[in-house]
Protein backbone atom coordinates (compact mmCIF):
# COMPACT_ATOMS: atom_id res chain seq x y z
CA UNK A 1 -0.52 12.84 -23.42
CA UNK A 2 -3.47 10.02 -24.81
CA UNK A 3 -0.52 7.11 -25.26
CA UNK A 4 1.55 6.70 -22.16
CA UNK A 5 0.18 4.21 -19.61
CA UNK A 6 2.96 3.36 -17.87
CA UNK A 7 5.24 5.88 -15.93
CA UNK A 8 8.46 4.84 -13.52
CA UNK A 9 10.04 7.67 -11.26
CA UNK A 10 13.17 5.93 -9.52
CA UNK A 11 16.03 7.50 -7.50
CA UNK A 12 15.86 10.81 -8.78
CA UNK A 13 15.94 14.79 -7.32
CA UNK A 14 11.73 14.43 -7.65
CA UNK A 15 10.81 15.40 -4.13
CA UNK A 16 7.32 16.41 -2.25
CA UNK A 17 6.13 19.31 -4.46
CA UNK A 18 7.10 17.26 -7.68
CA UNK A 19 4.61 14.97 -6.46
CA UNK A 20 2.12 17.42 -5.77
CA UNK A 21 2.38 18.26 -9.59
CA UNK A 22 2.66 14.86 -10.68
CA UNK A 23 -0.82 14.46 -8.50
CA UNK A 24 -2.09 17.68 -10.10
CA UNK A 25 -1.71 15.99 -13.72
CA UNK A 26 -2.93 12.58 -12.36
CA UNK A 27 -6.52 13.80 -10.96
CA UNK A 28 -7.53 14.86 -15.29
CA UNK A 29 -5.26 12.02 -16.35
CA UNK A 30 -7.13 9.10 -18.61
CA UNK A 31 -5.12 7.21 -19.96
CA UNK A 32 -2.14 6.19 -17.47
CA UNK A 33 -2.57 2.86 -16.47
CA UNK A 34 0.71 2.55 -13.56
CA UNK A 35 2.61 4.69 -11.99
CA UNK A 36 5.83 3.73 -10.12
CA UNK A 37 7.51 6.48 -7.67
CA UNK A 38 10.18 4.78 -6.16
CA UNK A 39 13.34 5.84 -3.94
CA UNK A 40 11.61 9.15 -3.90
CA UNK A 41 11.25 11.26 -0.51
CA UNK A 42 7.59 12.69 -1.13
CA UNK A 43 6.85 11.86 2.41
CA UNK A 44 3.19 12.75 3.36
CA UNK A 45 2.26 15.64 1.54
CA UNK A 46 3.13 14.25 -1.45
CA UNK A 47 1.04 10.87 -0.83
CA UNK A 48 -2.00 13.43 0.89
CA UNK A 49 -1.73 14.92 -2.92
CA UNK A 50 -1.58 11.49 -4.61
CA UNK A 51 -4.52 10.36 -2.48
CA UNK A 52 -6.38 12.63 -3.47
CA UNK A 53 -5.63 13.03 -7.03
CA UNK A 54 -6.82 9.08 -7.01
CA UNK A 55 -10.42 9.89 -5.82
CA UNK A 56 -11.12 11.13 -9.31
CA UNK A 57 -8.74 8.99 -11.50
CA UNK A 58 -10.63 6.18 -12.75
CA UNK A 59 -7.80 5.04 -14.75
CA UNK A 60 -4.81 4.14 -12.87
CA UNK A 61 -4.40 0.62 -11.55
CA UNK A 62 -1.05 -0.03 -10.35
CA UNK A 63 0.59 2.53 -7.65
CA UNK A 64 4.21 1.70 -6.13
CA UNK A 65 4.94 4.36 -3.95
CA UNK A 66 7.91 2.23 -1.98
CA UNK A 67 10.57 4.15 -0.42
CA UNK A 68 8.73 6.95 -0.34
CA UNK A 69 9.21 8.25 3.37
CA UNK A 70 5.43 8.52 3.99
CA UNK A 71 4.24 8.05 7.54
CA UNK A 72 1.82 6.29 8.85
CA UNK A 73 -1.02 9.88 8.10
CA UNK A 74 0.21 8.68 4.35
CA UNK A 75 -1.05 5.32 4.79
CA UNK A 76 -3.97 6.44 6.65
CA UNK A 77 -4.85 8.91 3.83
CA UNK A 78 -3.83 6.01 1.18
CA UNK A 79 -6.65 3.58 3.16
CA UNK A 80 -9.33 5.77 2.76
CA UNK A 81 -8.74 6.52 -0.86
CA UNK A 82 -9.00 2.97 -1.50
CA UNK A 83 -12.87 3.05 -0.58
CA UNK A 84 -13.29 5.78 -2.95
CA UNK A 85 -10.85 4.73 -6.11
CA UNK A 86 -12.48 1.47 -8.16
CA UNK A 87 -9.44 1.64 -10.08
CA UNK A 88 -6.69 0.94 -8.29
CA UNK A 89 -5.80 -2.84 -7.89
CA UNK A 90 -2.29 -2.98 -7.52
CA UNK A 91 -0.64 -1.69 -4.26
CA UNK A 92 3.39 -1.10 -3.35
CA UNK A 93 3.74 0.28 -0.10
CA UNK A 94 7.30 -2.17 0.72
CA UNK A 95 10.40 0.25 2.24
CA UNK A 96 8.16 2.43 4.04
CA UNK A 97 9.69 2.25 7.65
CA UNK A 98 7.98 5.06 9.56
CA UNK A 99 4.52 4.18 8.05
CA UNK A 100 4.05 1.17 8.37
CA UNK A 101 4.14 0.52 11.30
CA UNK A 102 1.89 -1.20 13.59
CA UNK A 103 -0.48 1.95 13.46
CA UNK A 104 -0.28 2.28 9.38
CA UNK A 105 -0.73 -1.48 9.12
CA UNK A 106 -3.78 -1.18 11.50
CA UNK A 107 -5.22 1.27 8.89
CA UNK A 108 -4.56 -1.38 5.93
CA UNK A 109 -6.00 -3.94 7.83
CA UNK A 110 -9.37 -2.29 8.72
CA UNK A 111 -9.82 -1.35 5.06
CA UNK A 112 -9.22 -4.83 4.29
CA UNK A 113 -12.11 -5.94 6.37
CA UNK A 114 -14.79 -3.34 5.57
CA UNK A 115 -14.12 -4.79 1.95
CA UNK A 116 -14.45 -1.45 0.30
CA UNK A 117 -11.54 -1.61 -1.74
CA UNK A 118 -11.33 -3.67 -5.24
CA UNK A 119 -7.15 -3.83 -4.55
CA UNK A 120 -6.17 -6.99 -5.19
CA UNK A 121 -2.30 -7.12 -4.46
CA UNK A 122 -0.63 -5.42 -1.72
CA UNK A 123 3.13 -5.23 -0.57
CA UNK A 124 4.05 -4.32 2.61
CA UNK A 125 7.56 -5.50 2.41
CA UNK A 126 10.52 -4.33 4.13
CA UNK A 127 8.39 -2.34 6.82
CA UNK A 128 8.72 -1.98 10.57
CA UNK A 129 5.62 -3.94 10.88
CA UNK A 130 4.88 -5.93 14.05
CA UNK A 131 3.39 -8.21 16.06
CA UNK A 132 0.37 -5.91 16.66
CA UNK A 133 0.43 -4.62 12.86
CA UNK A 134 -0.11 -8.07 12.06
CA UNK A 135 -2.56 -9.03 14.38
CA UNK A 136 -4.89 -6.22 12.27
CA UNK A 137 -3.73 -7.09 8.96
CA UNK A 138 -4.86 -10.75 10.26
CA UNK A 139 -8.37 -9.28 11.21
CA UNK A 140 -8.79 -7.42 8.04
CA UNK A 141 -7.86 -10.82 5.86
CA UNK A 142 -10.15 -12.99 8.33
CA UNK A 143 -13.14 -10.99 6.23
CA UNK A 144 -11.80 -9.90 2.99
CA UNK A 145 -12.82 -10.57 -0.44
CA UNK A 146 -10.49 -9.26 -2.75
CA UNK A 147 -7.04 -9.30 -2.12
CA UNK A 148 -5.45 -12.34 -3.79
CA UNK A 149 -1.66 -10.93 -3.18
CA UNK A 150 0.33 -10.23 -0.39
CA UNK A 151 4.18 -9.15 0.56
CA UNK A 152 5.37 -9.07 3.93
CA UNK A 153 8.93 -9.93 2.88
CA UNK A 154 11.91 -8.96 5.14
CA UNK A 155 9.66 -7.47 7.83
CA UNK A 156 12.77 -5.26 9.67
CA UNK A 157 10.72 -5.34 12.99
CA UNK A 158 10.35 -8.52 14.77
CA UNK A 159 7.07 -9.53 13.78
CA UNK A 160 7.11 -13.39 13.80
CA UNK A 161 9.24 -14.87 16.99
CA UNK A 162 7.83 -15.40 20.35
CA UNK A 163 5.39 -13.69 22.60
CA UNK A 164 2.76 -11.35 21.18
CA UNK A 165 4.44 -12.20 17.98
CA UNK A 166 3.63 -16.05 17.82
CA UNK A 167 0.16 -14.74 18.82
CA UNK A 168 0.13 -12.46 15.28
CA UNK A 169 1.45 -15.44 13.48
CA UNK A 170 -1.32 -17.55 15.09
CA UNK A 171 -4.20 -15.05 13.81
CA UNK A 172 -2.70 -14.50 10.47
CA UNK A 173 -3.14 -18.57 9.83
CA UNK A 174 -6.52 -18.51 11.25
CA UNK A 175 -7.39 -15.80 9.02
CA UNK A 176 -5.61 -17.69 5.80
CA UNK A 177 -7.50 -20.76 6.92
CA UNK A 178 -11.24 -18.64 6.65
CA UNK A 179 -10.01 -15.94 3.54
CA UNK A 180 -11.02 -18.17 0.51
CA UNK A 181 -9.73 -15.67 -1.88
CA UNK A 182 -5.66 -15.17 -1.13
CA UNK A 183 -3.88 -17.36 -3.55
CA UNK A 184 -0.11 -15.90 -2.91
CA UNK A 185 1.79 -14.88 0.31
CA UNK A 186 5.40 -13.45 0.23
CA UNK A 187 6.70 -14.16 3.83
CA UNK A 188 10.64 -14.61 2.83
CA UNK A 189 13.49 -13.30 4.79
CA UNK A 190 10.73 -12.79 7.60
């Protein structure tokens, strides 16, 4: 197909090996410009397949993958994708409960801070993220360049309330106060 550049997959039977497919078709792709997979249980060997399909695609700049029941290898294998892929700019990770964690967040964050990624907007929304998760996303922003986006809406974990958590909060406003290029923050329902 040379004409579709936008494709949505939401709450439908689509499962792991239809995203191995869907990768399959992705990696000679040049022409789709977003792909949405939402509500979908691909878990991680459909994001491994994804991941790698987007080494090659130099097309595709806006990925939601949210509810997809990847773990935190999914995010992992996502994170070091995103040094490879120039593409990509557009991130959805929110609903994600087992990967991101505080060790998938970790992941994000160091990726952030090597600033070998051109992604621009990233939601981590609705996540078990917590107060260590944040303390690495907070590293990774201290340094980063491109990211001008960010959703941490209705973190389920406690990641902002007393303890090692007011200590993340702390380091994620030092690293807003140095990171010259974030412009907008979604923190509601946090």
């Amino acid at each position: 197909n040379e004409t579709l550049t936008s494709l949505t997959l939401a709450r439908t039977n689509h499962r792991t090996a239809a995203a191995v497919q869907l990768a399959e078709a992705l990696s000679t792709n040049t022409v789709l410009q977003s792909l949405a997979i939402q509500e979908l249980k691909i878990q991680d060997e459909g994001v491994f397949a994804i991941a790698e399909a987007l080494e090659v695609n130099k097309t595709l700049n806006s990925l939601s993958l949210s509810m997809a029941d990847m773990g935190a290898a999914g995010v992992k294998r996502l994170s070091t994708m995103l040094k490879i892929n120039r593409s990509l700019k557009h991130l959805d990770l929110g609903g994600n409960f087992e990967g991101l964690t505080d060790a998938g967040v970790k992941s994000l964050g160091a990726l952030l801070g090597s600033n070998e990624t051109v992604l621009s907007s990233l939601d981590l929304g609705s996540s078990h993220a917590g107060p260590a998760g944040i303390a690495h996303l907070a590293e990774g922003l201290f340094t980063n360049t491109t990211l001008t986006s960010l959703g941490l809406s209705n973190l389920r974990k406690t990641a902002f309330s007393s303890g090692k958590s007011l200590e993340s909060f702390a380091a994620l406003c030092a690293a807003l106060v140095q990171n010259s290029t974030l412009t907008s923050i979604d923190m509601s329902q946090v």
